[in-house]
Tab-separated table of N, CA and C in Angstrom:
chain	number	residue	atom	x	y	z
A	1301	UNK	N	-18.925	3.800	-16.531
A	1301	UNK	CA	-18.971	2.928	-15.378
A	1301	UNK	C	-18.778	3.782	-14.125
A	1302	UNK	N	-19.591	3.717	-13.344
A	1302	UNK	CA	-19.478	4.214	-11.807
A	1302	UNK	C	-18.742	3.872	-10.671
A	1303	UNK	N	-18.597	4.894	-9.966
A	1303	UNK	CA	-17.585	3.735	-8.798
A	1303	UNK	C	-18.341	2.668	-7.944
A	1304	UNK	N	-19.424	2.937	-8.008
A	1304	UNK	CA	-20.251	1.337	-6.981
A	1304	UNK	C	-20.209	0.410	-8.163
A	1305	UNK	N	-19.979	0.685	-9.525
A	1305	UNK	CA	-19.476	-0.997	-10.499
A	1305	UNK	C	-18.765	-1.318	-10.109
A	1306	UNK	N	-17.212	-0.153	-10.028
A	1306	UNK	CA	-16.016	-0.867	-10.130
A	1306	UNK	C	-15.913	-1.329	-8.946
A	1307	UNK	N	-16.206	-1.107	-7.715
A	1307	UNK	CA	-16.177	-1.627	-6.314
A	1307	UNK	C	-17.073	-2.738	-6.622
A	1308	UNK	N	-17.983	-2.895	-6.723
A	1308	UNK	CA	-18.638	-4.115	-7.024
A	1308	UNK	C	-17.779	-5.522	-7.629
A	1309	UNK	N	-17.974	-5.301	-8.930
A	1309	UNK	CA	-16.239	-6.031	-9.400
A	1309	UNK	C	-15.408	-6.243	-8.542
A	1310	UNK	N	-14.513	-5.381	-8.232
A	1310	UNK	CA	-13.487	-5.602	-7.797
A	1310	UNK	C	-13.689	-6.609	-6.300
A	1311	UNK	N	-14.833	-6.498	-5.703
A	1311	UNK	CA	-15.067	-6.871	-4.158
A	1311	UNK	C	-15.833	-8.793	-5.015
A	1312	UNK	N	-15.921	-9.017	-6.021
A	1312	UNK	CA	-16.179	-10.081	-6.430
A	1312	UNK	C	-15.017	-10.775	-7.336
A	1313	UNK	N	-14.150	-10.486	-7.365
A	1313	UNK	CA	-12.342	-11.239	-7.821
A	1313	UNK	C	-11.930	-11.901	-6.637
A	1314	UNK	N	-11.190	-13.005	-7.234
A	1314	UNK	CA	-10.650	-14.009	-6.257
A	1314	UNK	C	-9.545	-13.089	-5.659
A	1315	UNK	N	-9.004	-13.359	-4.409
A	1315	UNK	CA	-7.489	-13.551	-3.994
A	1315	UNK	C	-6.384	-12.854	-4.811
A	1316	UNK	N	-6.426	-13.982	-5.787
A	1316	UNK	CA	-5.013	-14.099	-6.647
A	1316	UNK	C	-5.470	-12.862	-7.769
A	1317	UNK	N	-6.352	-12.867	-8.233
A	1317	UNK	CA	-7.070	-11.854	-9.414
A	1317	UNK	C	-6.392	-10.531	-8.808
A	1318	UNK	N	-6.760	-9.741	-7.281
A	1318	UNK	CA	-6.821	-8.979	-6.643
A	1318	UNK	C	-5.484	-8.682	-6.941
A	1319	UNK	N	-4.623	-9.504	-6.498
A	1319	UNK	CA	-3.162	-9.018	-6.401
A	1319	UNK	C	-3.391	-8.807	-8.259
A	1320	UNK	N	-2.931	-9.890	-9.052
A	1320	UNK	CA	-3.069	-9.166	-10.034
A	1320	UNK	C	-3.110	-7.965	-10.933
A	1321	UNK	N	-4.481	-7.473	-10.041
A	1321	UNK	CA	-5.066	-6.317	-10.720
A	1321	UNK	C	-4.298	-5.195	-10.077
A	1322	UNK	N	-3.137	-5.503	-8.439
A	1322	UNK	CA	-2.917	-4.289	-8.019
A	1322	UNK	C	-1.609	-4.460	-8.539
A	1323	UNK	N	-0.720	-5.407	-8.930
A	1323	UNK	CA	0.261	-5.158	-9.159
A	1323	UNK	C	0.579	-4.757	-10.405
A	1324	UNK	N	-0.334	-4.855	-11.639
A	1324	UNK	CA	-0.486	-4.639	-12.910
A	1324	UNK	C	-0.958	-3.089	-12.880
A	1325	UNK	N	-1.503	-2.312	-11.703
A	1325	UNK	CA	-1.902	-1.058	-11.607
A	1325	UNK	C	-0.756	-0.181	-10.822
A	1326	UNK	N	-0.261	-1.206	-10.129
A	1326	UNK	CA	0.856	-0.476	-9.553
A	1326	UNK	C	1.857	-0.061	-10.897
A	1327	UNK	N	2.914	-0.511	-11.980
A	1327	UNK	CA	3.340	-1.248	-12.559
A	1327	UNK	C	2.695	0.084	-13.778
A	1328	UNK	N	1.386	0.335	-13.948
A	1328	UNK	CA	1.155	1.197	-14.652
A	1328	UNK	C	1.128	2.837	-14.015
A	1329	UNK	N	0.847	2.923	-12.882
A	1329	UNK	CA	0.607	4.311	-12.198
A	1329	UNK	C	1.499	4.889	-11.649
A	1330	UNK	N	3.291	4.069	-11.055
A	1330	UNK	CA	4.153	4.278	-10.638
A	1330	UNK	C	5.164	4.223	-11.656
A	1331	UNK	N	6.125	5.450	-11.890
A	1331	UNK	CA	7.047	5.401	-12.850
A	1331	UNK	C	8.721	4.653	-12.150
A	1332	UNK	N	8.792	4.369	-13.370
A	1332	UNK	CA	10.597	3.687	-12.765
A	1332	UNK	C	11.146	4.519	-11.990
A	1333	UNK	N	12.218	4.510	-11.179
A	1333	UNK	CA	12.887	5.255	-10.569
A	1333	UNK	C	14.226	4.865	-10.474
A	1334	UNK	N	14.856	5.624	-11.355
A	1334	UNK	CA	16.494	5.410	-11.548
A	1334	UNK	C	17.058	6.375	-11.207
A	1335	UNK	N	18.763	6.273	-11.214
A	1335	UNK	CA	19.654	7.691	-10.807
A	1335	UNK	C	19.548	8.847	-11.356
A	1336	UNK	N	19.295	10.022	-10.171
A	1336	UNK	CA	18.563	10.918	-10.360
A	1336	UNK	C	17.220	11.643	-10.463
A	1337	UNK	N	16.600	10.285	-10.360
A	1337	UNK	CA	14.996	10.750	-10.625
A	1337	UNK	C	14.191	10.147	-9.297
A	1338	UNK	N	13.478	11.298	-8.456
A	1338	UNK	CA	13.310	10.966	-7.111
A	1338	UNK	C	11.585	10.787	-7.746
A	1339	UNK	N	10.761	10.464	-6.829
A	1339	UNK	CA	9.193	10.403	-6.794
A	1339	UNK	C	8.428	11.374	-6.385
A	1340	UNK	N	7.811	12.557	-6.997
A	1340	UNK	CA	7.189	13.564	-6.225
A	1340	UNK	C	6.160	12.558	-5.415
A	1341	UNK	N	5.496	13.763	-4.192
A	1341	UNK	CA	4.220	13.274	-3.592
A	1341	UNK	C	3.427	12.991	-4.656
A	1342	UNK	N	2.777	13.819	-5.592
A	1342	UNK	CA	1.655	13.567	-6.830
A	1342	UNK	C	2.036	11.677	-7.042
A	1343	UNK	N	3.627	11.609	-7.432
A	1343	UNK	CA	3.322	10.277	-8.363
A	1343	UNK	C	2.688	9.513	-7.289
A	1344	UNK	N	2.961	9.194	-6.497
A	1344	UNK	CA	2.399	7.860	-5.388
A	1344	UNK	C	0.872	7.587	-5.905
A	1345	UNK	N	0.466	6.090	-5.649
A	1345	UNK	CA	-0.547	6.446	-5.865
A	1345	UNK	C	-1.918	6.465	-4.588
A	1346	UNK	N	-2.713	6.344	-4.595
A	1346	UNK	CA	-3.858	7.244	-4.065
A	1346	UNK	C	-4.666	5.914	-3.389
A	1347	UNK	N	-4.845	5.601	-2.403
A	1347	UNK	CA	-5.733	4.295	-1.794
A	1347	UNK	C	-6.722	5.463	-1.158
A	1348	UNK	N	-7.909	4.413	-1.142
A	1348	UNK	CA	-9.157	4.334	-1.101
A	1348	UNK	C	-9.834	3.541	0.018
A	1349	UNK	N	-10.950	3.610	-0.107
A	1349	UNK	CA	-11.411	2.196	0.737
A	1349	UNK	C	-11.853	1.487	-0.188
A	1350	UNK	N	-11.822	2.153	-1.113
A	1350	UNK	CA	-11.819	0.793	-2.266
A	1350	UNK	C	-10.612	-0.444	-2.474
A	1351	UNK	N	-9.638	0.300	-2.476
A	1351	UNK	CA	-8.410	-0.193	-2.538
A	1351	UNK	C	-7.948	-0.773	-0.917
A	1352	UNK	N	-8.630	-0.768	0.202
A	1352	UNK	CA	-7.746	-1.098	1.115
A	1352	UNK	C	-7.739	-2.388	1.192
A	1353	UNK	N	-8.602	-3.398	1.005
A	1353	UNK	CA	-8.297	-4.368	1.319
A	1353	UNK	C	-7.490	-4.924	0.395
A	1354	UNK	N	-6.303	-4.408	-0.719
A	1354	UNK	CA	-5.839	-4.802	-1.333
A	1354	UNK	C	-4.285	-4.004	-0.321
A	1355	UNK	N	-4.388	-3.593	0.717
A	1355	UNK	CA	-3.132	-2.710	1.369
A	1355	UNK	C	-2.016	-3.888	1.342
A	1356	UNK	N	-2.229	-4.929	1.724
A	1356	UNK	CA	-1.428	-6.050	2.068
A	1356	UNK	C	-0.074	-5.675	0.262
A	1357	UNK	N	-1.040	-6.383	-0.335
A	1357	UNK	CA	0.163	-6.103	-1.683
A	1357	UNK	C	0.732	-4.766	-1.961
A	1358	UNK	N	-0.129	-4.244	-1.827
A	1358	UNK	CA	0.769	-2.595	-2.140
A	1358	UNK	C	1.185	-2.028	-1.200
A	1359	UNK	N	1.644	-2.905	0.048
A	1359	UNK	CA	2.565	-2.217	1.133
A	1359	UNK	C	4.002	-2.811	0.745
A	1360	UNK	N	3.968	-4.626	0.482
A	1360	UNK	CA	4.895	-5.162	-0.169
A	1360	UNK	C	5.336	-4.797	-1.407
A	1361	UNK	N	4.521	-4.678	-2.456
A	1361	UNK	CA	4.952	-4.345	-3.608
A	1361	UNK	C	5.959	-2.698	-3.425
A	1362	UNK	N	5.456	-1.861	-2.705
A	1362	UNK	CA	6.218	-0.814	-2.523
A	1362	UNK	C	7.367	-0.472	-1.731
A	1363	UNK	N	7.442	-1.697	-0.598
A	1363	UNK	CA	9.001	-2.301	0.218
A	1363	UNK	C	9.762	-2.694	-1.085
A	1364	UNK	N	9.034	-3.020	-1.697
A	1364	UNK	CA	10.076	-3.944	-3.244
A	1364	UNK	C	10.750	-3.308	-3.871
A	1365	UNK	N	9.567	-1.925	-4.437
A	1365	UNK	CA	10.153	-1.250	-5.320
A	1365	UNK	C	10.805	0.126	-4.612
A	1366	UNK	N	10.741	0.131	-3.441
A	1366	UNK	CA	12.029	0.754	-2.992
A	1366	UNK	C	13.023	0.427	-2.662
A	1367	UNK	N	13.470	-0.845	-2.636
A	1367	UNK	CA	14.285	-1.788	-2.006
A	1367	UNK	C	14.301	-1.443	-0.466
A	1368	UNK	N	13.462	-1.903	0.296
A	1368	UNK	CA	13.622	-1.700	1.741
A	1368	UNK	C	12.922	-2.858	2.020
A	1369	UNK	N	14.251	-3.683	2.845
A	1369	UNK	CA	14.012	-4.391	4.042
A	1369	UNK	C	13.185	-4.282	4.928
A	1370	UNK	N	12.366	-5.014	5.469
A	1370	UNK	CA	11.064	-5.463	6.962
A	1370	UNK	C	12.011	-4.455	7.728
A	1371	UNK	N	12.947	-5.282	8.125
A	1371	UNK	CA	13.914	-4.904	8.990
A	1371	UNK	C	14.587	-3.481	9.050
A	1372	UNK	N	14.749	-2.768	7.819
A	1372	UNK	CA	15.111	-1.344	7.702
A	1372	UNK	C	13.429	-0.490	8.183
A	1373	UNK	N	12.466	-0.962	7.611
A	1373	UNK	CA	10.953	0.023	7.673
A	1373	UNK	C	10.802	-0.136	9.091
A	1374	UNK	N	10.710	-1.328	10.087
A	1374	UNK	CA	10.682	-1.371	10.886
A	1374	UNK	C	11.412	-0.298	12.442
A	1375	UNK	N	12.745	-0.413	11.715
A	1375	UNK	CA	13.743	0.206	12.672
A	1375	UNK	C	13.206	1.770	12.028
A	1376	UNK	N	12.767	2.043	10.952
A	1376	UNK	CA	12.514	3.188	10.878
A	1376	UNK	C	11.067	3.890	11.533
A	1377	UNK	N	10.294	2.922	11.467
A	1377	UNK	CA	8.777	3.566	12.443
A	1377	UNK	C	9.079	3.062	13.342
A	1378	UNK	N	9.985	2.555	13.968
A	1378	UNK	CA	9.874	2.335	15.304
A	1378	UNK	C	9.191	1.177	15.883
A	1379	UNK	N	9.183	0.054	15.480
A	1379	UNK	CA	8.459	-1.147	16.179
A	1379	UNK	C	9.207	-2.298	15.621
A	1380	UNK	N	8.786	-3.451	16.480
A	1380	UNK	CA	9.737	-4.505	16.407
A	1380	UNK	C	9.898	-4.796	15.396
A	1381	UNK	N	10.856	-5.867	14.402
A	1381	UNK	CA	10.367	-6.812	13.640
A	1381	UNK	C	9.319	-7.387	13.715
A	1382	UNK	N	8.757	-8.196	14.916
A	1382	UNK	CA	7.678	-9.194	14.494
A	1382	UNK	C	6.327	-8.426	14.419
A	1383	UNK	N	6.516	-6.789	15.130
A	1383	UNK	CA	5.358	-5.961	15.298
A	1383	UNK	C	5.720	-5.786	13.450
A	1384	UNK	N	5.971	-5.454	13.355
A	1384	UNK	CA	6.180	-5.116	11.429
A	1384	UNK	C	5.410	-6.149	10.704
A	1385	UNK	N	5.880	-7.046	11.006
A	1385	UNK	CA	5.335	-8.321	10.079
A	1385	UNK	C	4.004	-8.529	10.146
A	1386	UNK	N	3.644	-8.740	11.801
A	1386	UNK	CA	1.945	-8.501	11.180
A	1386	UNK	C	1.367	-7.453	11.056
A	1387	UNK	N	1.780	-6.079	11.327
A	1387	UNK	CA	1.137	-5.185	10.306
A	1387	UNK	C	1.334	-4.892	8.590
A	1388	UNK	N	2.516	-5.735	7.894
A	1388	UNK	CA	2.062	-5.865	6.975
A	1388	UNK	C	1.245	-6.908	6.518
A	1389	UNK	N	1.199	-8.207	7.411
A	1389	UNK	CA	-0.038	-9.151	6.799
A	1389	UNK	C	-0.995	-8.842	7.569
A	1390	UNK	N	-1.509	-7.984	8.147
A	1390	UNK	CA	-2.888	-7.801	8.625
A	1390	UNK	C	-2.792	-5.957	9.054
A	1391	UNK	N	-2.718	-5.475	8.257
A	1391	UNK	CA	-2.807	-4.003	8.469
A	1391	UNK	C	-4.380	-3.262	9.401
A	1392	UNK	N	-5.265	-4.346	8.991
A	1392	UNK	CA	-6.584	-3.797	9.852
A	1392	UNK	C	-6.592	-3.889	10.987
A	1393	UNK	N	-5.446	-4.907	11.702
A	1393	UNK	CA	-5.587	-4.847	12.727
A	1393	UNK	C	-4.770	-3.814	13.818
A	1394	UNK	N	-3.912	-3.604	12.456
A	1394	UNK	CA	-2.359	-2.595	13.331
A	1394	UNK	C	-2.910	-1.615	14.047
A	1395	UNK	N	-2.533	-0.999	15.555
A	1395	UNK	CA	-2.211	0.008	15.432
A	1395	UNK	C	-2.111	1.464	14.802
A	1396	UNK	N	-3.444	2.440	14.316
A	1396	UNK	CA	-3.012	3.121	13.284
A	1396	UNK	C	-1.827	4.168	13.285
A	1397	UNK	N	-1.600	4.623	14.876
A	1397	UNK	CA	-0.072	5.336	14.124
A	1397	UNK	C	0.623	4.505	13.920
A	1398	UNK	N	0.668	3.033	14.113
A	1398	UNK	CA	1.969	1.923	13.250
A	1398	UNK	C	1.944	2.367	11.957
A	1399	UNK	N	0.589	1.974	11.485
A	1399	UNK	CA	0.081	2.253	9.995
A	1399	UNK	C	0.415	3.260	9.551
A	1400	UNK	N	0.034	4.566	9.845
A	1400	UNK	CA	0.470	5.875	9.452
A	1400	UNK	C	1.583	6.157	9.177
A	1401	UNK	N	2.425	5.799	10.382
A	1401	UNK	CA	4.089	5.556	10.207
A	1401	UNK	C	4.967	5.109	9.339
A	1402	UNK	N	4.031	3.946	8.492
A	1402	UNK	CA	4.652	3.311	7.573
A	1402	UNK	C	4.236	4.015	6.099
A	1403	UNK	N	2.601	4.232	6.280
A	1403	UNK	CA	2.405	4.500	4.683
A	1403	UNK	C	3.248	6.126	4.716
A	1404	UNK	N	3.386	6.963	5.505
A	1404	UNK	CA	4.188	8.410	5.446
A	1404	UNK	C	5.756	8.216	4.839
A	1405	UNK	N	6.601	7.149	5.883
A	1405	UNK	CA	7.930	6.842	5.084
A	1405	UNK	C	7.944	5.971	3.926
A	1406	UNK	N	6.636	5.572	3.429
A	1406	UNK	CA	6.732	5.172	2.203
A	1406	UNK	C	5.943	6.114	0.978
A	1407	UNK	N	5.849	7.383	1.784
A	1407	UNK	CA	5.644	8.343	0.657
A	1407	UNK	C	4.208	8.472	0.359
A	1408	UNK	N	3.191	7.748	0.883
A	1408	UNK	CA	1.702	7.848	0.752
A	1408	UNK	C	1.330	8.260	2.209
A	1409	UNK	N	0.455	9.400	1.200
A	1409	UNK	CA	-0.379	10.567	2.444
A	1409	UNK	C	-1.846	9.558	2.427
A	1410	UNK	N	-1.751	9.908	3.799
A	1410	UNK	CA	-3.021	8.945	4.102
A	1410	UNK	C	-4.203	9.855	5.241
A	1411	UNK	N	-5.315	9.813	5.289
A	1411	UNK	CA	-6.093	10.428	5.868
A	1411	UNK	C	-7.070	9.339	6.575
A	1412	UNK	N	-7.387	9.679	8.060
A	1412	UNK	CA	-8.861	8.370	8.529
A	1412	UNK	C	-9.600	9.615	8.660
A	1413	UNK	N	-10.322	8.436	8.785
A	1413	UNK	CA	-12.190	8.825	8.727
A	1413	UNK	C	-13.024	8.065	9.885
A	1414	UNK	N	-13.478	8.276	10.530
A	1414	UNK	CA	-14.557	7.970	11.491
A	1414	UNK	C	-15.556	7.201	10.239
């Protein structure tokens, strides 16, 4: 299977499927993290533009599984609470050093593209 299938697919799943499929991939590609055992850069995993319009869940899912508060990520890149909130429910529209800011202290290297 090629990547214009799996983009294909994937850009034809409902909503709810979507999360699904990212949190069941998250869940497989991210290892536990207990006392003592930190996350190299390698483990994180790797978004795409395949994967972005799925950013919404795997910005939350990864506030989760670090245990960090809106309110802690926020005070840490530097923007309000309510500036936080809608860049995690609408990340396309953020700001990209908001964006940058956030996926870096959450450990994903991120690159744009023209």
């Amino acid at each position: 299977m090629n990547l214009d299938k799996i983009k294909s697919l994937l850009e034809n799943l409902s909503e709810s499927d979507k999360q699904k499929v990212v949190e069941e991939w998250a869940l497989r590609t991210q290892p536990l993290v207990g006392a003592g055992n930190a996350l190299e850069p390698y483990d994180m995993p790797i978004l795409s533009s395949l994967e972005f319009s799925l950013l919404p869940q795997l910005l939350t899912s990864e506030l989760k599984r670090q245990n960090i508060t809106y309110e802690e990520m926020a005070f840490q890149i530097g923007v309000s609470i309510s500036t936080f909130k809608r860049l995690i429910a609408n990340p396309y529209s953020a700001k990209a050093i908001n964006l940058h800011a956030l996926l870096k202290e959450l450990g994903i290297k991120v690159w744009l593209e023209k």
